[in-house]
Tab-separated table of C-alpha atoms in Angstrom:
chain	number	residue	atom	x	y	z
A	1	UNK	CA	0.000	0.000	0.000
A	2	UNK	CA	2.714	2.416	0.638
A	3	UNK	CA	4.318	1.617	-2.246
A	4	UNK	CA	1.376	2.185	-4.427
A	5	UNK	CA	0.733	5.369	-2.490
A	6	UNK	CA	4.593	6.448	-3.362
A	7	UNK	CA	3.820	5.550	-6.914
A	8	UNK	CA	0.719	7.486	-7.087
A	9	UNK	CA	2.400	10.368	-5.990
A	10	UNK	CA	4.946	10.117	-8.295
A	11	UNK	CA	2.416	10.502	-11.000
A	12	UNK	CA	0.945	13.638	-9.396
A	13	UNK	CA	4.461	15.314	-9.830
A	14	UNK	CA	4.621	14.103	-13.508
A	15	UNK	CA	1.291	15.243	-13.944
A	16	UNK	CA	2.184	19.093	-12.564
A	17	UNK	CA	5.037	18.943	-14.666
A	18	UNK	CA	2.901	18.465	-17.647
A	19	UNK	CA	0.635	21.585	-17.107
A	20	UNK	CA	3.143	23.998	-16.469
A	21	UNK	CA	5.718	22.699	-19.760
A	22	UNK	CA	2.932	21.347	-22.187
A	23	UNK	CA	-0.402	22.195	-23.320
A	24	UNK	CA	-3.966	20.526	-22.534
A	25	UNK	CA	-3.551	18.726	-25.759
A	26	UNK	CA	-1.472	15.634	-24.161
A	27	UNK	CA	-4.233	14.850	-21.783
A	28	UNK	CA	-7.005	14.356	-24.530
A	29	UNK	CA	-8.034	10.901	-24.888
A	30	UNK	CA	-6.294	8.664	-27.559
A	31	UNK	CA	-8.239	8.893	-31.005
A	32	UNK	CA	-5.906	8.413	-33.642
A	33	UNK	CA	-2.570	7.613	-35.043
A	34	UNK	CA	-1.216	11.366	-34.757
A	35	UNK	CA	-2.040	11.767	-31.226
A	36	UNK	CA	1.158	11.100	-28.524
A	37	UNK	CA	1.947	7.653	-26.926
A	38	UNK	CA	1.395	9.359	-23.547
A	39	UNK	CA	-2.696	10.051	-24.332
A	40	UNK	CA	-2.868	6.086	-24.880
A	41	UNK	CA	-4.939	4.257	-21.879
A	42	UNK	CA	-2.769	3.183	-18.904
A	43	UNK	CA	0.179	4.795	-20.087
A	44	UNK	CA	-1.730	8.350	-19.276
A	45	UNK	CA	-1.750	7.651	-16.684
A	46	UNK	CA	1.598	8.968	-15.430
A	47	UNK	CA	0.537	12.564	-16.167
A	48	UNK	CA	-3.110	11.862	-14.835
A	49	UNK	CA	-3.133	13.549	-11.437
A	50	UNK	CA	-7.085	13.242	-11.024
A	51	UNK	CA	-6.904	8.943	-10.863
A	52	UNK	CA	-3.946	9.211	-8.903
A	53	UNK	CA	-5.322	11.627	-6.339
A	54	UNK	CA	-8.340	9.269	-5.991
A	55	UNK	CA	-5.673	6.344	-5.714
A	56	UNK	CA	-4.677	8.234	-2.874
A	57	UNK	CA	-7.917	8.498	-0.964
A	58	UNK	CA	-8.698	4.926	-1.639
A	59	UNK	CA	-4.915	4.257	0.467
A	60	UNK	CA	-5.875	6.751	3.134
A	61	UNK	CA	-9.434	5.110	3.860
A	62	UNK	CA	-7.557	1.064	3.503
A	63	UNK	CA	-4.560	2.842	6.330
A	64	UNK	CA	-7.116	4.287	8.275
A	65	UNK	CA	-9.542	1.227	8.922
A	66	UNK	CA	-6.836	-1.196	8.896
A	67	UNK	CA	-5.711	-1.243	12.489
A	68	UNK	CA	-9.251	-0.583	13.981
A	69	UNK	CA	-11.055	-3.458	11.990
A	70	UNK	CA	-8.442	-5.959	13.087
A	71	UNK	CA	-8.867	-5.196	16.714
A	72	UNK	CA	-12.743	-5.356	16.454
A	73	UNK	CA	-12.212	-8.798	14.784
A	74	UNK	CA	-10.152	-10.270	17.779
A	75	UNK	CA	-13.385	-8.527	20.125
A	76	UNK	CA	-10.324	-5.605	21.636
A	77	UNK	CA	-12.915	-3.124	21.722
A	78	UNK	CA	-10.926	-1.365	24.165
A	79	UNK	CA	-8.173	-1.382	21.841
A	80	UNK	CA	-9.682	-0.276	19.047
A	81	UNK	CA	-11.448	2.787	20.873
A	82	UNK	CA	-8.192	3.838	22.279
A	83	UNK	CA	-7.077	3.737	19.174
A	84	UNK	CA	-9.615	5.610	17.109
A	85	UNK	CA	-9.465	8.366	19.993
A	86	UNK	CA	-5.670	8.673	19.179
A	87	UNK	CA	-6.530	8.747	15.544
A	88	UNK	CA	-9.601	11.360	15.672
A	89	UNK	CA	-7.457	13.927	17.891
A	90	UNK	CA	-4.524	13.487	15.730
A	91	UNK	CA	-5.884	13.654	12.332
A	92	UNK	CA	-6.085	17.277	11.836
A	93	UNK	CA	-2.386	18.349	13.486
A	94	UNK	CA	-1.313	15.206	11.093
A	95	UNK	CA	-2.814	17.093	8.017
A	96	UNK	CA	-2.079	20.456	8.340
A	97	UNK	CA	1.389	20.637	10.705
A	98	UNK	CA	3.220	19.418	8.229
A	99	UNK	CA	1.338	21.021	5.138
A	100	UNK	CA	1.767	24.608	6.782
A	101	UNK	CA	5.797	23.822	7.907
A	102	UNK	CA	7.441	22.505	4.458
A	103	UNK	CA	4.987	25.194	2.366
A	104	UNK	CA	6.799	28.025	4.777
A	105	UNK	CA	9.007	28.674	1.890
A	106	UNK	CA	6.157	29.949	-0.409
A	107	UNK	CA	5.796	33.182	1.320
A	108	UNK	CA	9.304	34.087	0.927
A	109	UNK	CA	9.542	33.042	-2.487
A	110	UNK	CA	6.342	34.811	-3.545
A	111	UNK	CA	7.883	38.008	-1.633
A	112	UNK	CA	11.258	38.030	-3.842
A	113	UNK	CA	9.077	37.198	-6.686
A	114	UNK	CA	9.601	33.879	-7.352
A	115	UNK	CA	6.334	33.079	-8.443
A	116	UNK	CA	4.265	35.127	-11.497
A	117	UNK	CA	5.314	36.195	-14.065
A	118	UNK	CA	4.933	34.685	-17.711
A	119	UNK	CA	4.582	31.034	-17.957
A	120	UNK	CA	5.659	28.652	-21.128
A	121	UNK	CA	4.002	29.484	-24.726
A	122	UNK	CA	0.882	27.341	-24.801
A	123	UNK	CA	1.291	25.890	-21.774
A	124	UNK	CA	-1.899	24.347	-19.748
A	125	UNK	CA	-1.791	26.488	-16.688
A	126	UNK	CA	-0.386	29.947	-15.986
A	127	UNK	CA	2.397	30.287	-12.723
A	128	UNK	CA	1.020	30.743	-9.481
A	129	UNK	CA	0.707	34.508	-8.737
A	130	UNK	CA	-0.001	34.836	-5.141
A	131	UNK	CA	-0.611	38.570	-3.592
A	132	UNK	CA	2.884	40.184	-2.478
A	133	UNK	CA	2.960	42.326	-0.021
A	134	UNK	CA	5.624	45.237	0.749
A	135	UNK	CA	7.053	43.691	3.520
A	136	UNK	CA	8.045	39.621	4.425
A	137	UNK	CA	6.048	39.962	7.756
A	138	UNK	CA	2.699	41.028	5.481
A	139	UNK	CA	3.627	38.275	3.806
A	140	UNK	CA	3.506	35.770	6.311
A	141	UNK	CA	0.319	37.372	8.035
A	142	UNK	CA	-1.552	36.925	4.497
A	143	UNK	CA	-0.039	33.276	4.723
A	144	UNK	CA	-1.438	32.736	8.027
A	145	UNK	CA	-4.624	33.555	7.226
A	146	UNK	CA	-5.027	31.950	4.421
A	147	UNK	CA	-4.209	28.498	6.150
A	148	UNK	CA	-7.719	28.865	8.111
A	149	UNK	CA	-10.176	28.425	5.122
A	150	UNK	CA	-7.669	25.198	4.144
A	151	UNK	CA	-8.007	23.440	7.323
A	152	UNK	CA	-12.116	24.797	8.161
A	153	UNK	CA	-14.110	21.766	8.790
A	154	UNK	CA	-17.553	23.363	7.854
A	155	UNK	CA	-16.408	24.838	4.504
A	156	UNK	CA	-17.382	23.675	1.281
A	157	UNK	CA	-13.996	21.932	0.710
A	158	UNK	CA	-12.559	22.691	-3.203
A	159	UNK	CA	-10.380	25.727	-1.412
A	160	UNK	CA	-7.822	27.219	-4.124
A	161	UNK	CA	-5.154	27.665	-1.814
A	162	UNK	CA	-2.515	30.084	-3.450
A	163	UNK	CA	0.341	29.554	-2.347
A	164	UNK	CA	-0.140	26.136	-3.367
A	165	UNK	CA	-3.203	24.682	-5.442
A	166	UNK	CA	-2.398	21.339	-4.896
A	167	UNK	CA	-3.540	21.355	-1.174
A	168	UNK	CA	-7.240	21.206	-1.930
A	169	UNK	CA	-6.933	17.794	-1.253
A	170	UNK	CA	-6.473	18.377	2.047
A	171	UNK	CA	-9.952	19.630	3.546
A	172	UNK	CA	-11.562	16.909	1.553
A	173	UNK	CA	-9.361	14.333	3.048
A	174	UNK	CA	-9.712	15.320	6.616
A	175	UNK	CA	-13.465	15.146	6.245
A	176	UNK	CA	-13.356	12.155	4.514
A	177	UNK	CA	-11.625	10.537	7.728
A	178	UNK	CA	-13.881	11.749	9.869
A	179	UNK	CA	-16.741	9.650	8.029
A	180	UNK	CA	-14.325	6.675	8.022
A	181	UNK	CA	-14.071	6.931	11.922
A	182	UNK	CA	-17.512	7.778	12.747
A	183	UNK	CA	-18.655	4.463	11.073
A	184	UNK	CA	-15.826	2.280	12.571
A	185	UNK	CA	-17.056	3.836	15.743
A	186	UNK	CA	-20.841	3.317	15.091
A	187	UNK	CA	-20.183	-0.291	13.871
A	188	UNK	CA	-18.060	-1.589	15.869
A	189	UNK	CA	-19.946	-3.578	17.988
A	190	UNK	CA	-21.832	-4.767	14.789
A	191	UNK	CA	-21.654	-8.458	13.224
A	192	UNK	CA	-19.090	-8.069	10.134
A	193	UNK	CA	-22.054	-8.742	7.734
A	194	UNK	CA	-24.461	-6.323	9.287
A	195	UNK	CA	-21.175	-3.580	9.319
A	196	UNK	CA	-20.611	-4.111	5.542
A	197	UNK	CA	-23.851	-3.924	4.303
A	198	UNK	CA	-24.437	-0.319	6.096
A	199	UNK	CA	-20.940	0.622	4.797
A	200	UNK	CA	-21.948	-0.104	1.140
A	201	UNK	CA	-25.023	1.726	2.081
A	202	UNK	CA	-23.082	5.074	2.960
A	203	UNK	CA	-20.641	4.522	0.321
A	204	UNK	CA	-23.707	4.055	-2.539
A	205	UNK	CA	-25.433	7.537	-0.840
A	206	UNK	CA	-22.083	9.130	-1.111
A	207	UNK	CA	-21.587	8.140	-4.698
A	208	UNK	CA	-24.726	9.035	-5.655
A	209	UNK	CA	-25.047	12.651	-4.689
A	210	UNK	CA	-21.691	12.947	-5.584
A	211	UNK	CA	-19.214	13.865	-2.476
A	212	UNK	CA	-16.756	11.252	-3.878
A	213	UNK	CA	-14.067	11.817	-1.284
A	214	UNK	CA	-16.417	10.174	1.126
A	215	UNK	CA	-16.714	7.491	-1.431
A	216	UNK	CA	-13.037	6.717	-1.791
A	217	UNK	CA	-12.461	6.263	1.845
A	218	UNK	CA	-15.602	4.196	2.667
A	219	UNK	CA	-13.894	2.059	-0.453
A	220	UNK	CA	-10.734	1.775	1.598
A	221	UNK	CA	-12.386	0.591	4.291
A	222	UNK	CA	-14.088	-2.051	2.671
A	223	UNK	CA	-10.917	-3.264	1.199
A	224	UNK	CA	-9.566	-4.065	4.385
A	225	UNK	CA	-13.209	-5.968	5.410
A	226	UNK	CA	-12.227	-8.197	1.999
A	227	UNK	CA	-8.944	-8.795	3.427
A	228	UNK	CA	-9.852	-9.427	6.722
A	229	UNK	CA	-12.603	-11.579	5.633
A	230	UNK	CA	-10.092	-13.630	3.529
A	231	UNK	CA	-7.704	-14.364	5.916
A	232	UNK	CA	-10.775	-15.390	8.628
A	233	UNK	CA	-11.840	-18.079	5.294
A	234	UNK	CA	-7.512	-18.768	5.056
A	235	UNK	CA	-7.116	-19.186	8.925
A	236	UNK	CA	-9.976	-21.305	9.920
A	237	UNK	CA	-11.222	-19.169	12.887
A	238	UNK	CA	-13.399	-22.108	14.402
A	239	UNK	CA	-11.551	-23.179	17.427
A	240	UNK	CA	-12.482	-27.104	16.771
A	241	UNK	CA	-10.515	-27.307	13.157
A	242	UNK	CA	-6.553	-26.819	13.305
A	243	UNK	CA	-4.507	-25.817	11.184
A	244	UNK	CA	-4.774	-29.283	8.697
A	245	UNK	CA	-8.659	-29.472	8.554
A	246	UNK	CA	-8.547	-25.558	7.997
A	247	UNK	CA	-6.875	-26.387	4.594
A	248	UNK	CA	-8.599	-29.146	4.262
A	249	UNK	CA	-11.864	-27.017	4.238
A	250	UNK	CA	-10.724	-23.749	2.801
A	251	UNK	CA	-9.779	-26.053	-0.589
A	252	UNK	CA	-13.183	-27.528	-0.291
A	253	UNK	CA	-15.214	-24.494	0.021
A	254	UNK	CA	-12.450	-22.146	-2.440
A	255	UNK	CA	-11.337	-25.190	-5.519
A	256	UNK	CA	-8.904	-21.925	-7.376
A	257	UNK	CA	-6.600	-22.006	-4.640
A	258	UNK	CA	-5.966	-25.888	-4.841
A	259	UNK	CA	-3.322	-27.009	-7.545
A	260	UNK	CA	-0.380	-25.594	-9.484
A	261	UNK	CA	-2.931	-25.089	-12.255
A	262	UNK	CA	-5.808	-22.950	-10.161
A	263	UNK	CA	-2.781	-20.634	-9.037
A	264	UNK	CA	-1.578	-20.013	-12.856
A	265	UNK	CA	-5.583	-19.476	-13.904
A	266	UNK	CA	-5.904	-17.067	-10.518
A	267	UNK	CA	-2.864	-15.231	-11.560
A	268	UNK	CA	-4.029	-14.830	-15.028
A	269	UNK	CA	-7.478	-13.353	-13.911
A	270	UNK	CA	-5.940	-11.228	-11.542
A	271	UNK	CA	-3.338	-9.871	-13.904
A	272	UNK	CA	-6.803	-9.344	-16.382
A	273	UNK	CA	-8.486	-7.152	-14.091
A	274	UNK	CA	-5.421	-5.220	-12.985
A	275	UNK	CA	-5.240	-4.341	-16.191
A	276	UNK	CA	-8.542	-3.593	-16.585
A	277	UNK	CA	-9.114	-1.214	-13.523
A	278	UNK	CA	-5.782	0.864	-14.630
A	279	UNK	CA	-7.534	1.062	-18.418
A	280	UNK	CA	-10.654	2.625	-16.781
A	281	UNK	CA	-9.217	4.630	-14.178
A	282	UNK	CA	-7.215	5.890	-17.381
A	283	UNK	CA	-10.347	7.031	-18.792
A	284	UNK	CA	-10.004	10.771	-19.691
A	285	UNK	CA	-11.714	13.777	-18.663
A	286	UNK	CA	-15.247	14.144	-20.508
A	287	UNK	CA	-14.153	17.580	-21.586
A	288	UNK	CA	-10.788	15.890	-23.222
A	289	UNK	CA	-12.402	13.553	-25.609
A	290	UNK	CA	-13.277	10.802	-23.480
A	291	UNK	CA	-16.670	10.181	-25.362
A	292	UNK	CA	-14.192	10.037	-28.666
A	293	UNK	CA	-11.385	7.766	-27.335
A	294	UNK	CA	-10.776	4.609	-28.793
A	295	UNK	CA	-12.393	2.123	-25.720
A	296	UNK	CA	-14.279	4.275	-23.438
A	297	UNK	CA	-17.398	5.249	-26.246
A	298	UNK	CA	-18.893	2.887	-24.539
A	299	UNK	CA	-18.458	3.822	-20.910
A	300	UNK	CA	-19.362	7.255	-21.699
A	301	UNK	CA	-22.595	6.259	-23.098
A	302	UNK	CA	-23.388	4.261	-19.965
A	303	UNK	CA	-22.571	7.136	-17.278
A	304	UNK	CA	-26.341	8.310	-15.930
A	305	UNK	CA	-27.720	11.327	-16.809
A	306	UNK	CA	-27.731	12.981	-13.133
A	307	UNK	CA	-23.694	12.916	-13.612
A	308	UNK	CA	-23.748	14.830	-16.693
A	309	UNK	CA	-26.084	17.067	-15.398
A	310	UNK	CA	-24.430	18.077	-12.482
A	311	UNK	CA	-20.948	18.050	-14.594
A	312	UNK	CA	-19.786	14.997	-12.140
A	313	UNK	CA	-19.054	12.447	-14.745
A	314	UNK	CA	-15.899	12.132	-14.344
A	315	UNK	CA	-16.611	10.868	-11.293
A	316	UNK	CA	-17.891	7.582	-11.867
A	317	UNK	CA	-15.814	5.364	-13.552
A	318	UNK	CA	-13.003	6.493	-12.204
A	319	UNK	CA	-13.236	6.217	-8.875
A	320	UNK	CA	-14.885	3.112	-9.433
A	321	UNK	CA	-11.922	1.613	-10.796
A	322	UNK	CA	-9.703	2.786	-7.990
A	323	UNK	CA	-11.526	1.078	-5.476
A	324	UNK	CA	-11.441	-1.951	-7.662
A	325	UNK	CA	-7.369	-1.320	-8.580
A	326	UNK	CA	-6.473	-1.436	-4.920
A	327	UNK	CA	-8.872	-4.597	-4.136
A	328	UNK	CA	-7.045	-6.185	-6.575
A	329	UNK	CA	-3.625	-5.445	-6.202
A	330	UNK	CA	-4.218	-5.753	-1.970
A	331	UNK	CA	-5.561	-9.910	-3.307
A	332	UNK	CA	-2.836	-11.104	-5.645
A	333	UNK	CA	0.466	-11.123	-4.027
A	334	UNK	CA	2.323	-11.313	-7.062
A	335	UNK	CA	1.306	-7.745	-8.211
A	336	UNK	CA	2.409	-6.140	-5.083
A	337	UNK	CA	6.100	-6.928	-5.984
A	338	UNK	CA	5.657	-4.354	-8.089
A	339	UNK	CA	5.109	-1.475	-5.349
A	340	UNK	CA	7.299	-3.484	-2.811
A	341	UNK	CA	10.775	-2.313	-4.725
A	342	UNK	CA	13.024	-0.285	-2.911
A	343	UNK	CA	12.132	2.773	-5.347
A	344	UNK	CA	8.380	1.961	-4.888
A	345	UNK	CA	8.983	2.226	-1.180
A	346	UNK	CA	11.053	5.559	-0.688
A	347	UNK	CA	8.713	6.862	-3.038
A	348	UNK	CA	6.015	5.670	-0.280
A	349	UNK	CA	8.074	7.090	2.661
A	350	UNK	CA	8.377	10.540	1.371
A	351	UNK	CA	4.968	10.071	-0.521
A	352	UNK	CA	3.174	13.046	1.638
A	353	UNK	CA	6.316	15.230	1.798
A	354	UNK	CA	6.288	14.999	-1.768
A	355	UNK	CA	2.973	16.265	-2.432
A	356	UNK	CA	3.190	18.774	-0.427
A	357	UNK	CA	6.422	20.180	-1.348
A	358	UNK	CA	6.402	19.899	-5.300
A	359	UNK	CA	4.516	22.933	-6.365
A	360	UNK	CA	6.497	25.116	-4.488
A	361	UNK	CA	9.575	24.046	-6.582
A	362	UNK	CA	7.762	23.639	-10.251
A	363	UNK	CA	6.354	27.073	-9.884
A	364	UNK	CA	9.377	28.865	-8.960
A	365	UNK	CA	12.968	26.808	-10.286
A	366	UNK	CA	10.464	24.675	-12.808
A	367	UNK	CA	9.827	27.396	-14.603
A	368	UNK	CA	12.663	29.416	-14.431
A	369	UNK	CA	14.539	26.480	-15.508
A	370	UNK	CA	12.364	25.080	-18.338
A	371	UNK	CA	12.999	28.840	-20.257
A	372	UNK	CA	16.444	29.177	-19.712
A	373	UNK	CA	17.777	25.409	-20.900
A	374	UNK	CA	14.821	26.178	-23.861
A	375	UNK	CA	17.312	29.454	-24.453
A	376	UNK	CA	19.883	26.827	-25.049
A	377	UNK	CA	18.619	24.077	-26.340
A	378	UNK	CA	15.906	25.978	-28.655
A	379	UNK	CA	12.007	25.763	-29.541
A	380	UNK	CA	11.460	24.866	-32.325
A	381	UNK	CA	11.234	21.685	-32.995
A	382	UNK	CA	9.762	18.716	-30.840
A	383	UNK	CA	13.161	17.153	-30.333
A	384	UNK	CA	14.494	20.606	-29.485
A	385	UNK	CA	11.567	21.422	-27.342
A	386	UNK	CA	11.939	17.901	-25.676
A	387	UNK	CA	15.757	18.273	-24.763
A	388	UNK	CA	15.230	20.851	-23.063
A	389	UNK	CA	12.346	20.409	-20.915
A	390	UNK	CA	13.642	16.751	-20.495
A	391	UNK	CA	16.801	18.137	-19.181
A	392	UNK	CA	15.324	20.589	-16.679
A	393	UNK	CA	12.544	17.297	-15.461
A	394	UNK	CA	15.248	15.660	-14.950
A	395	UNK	CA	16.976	18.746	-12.733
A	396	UNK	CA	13.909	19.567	-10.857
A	397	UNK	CA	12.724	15.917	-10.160
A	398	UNK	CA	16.164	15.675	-8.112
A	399	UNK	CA	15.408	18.706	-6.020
A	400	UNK	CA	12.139	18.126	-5.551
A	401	UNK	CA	13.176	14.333	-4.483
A	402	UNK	CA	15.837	15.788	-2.027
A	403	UNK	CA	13.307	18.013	-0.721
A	404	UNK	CA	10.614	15.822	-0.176
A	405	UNK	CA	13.158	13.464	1.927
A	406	UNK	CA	14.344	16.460	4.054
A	407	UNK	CA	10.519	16.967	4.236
A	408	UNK	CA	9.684	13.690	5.556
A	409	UNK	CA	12.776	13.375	7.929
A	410	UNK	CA	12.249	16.607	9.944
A	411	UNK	CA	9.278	17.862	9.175
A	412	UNK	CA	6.473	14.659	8.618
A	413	UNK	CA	7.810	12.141	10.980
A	414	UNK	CA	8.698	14.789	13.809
A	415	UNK	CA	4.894	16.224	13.246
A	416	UNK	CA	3.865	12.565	13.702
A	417	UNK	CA	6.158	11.958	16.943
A	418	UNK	CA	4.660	15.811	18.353
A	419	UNK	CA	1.020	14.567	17.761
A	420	UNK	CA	1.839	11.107	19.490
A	421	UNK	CA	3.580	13.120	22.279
A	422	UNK	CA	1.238	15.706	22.876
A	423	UNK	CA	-1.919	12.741	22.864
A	424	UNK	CA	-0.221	11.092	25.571
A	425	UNK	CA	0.487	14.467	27.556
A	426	UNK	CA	-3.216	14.712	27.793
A	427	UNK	CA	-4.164	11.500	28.349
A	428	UNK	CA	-1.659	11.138	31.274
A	429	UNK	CA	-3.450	14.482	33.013
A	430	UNK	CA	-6.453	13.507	32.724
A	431	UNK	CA	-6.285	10.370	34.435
A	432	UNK	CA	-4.233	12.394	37.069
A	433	UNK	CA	-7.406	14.540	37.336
């Protein structure tokens, strides 16, 4: 999971880098022999930071419900309440600490002017221009004020924060996990079929009207109820059937997982709809051709009315799929080699360090960069073009790497330790009281 999580964010990076160096064209959907091997399905989506910001919520709600759901399985209620108390009082310093510490630069850059100005010839976006003020202080007091809407639990969610767009994420994910630990709460004394079945009840409601956030994490969470129901089936939890007869009865009542043969057909299915669930979370946006794209007419045509009409439909397949992606990598073992590399795993380590910290460095050194090796390397031509933008990716993504590691070594984990500490601190006086 963290390994997916560091891949994910990967993407996100790749996919900022593609707005501020490349125009919207890139991200149309694939439909026809001119268009660019990136727009093809699955392979977009390295610059598709949409899917891979639902990937991310998907992780959050599976990390989330993971600990909790296994103590309420082995009946530690007072485990799993000490533990969800921890979590709820943490979640928002665990958020936002670190989000307002390693984007402390922003102010200072946007004060010498680091941000603004013109951005690249047909690019997608335009820089970030936040307000400068005629003194750093002013600066930091605008900062400071804007960080309230970002972490307000009654707004609206969606805030444009500018100093750094990319943290809209944040308000929806910290009222996401508050849905996630209200049910575990609510349900915990529940029977596991009678818990699931309200779960996909909140999940469909959420869905529906369209607060997908809510939807992602509820998805998470029943991800882990899969697993955990899997390994009860694996495990045998009857106390009269050891550990033979368990086998004995899990090939009985589950015939794939018996014989060389059944674990070559599994593997074949599973690699089938892994492949599947990245094609449709690869699906474009409906504005960028995805009704025209060469295997997702079909889709399109199937997506209700009531999406369209509230200019949601982009968010049904795709966060469909996510859920789906991360059920299926979390079942076949073989596929998480893949996120279990050493790369896969830094990436996961520094993963929210990373997001946080990239936009500060695209929109200041990113762009700066990208025009002066284009003075060098010239325009005009693609292979021209692509030198030079290649060689300042390649110059950025190393800062922006050592960065995020600084970021997650004194800034993340040390937020994570304070929260921890300061938890306990109360805890310990008020049992003293």
């Amino acid at each position: 999971i963290d390994g997916l999580r560091g891949v994910a964010a990967l993407f996100v990076v790749l996919h900022h880098m593609s707005l501020i160096w490349f125009s919207w064209n890139i991200h149309d959907g694939w439909s026809s022999w001119d268009d660019h091997i990136i727009q093809l399905p699955i392979i977009r989506l390295i610059i598709s930071g949409p899917a891979n910001v639902m990937l991310f919520f998907v992780i959050s709600g599976y990390a989330l419900s993971w600990k909790p759901l296994n103590l309420a399985q082995n009946n530690e209620y007072t485990k799993m309440y000490q533990a969800l108390a921890s979590s709820i009082f943490r979640r928002h310093s665990r958020l936002f600490i670190p989000a307002m510490i390693i984007c402390a630069p922003a102010p200072v850059i946007t004060y010498f002017g680091g941000y603004g100005g013109e951005g690249m010839l047909g690019a997608a976006i335009q820089p970030m221009n936040p307000p400068r003020f005629d003194n750093v202080w002013g600066q930091f007091r605008h900062y400071a004020a804007s960080v309230m809407p970002l972490s307000d639990l009654y707004g609206p969610g969606l805030v444009a924060w500018v100093y750094s767009d990319s943290l809209w994420t944040l308000p929806i994910e910290f009222k996401s996990s508050l849905v996630v630990f209200s049910l575990l709460l609510a349900l915990s004394k529940c029977t596991v079929r009678s818990r699931v079945v309200i779960t996909l009840c909140v999940a469909f409601y959420s869905f529906w009207y369209f607060h997908w956030g809510g939807f992602l994490f509820l998805g998470g969470m029943l991800t882990v109820e899969v697993n955990l129901w899997s390994q009860r089936l694996a495990t045998g939890k009857e106390p009269t059937i050891d550990e033979e007869e368990a086998n004995v009865a899990l090939k009985r009542k589950s015939p794939w997982l018996a014989g060389r043969e059944n674990l070559v057909v599994r593997r074949i299915c599973y690699t089938i709809m892994f492949l599947a669930g990245l094609s449709i979370l690869s699906m474009p946006e409906h504005n960028r051709r995805a009704s025209d794209n060469y295997g997702f007419q079909t889709l399109a045509e199937l997506i209700p009315a009531r999406f369209y009409n509230s200019g949601a439909a982009d968010y049904f397949w795709r966060p469909l799929a996510a859920i789906f992606l991360v059920l299926v990598i979390d079942r076949a073992q073989f596929l998480q080699a893949i996120f279990t590399t050493r790369l896969a795993q830094h990436l996961g380590r520094v993963s929210f360090a990373l997001y946080l910290v990239h936009m500060l460095i695209l929109h200041s050194l990113g762009l700066w960069l990208g025009k002066y090796l284009l003075q060098i390397t010239g325009s005009n031509s693609p292979w021209k073009y692509g030198t030079g933008i290649g060689s300042a990716a390649v110059i950025v993504g190393v800062v922006i790497m050592w960065a995020a590691d600084l970021g997650s070594r004194f800034v993340d984990a040390n937020a994570v330790r304070f929260t921890r500490w300061t938890y306990v601190k109360l805890c310990n006086k008020a049992i003293e009281r």
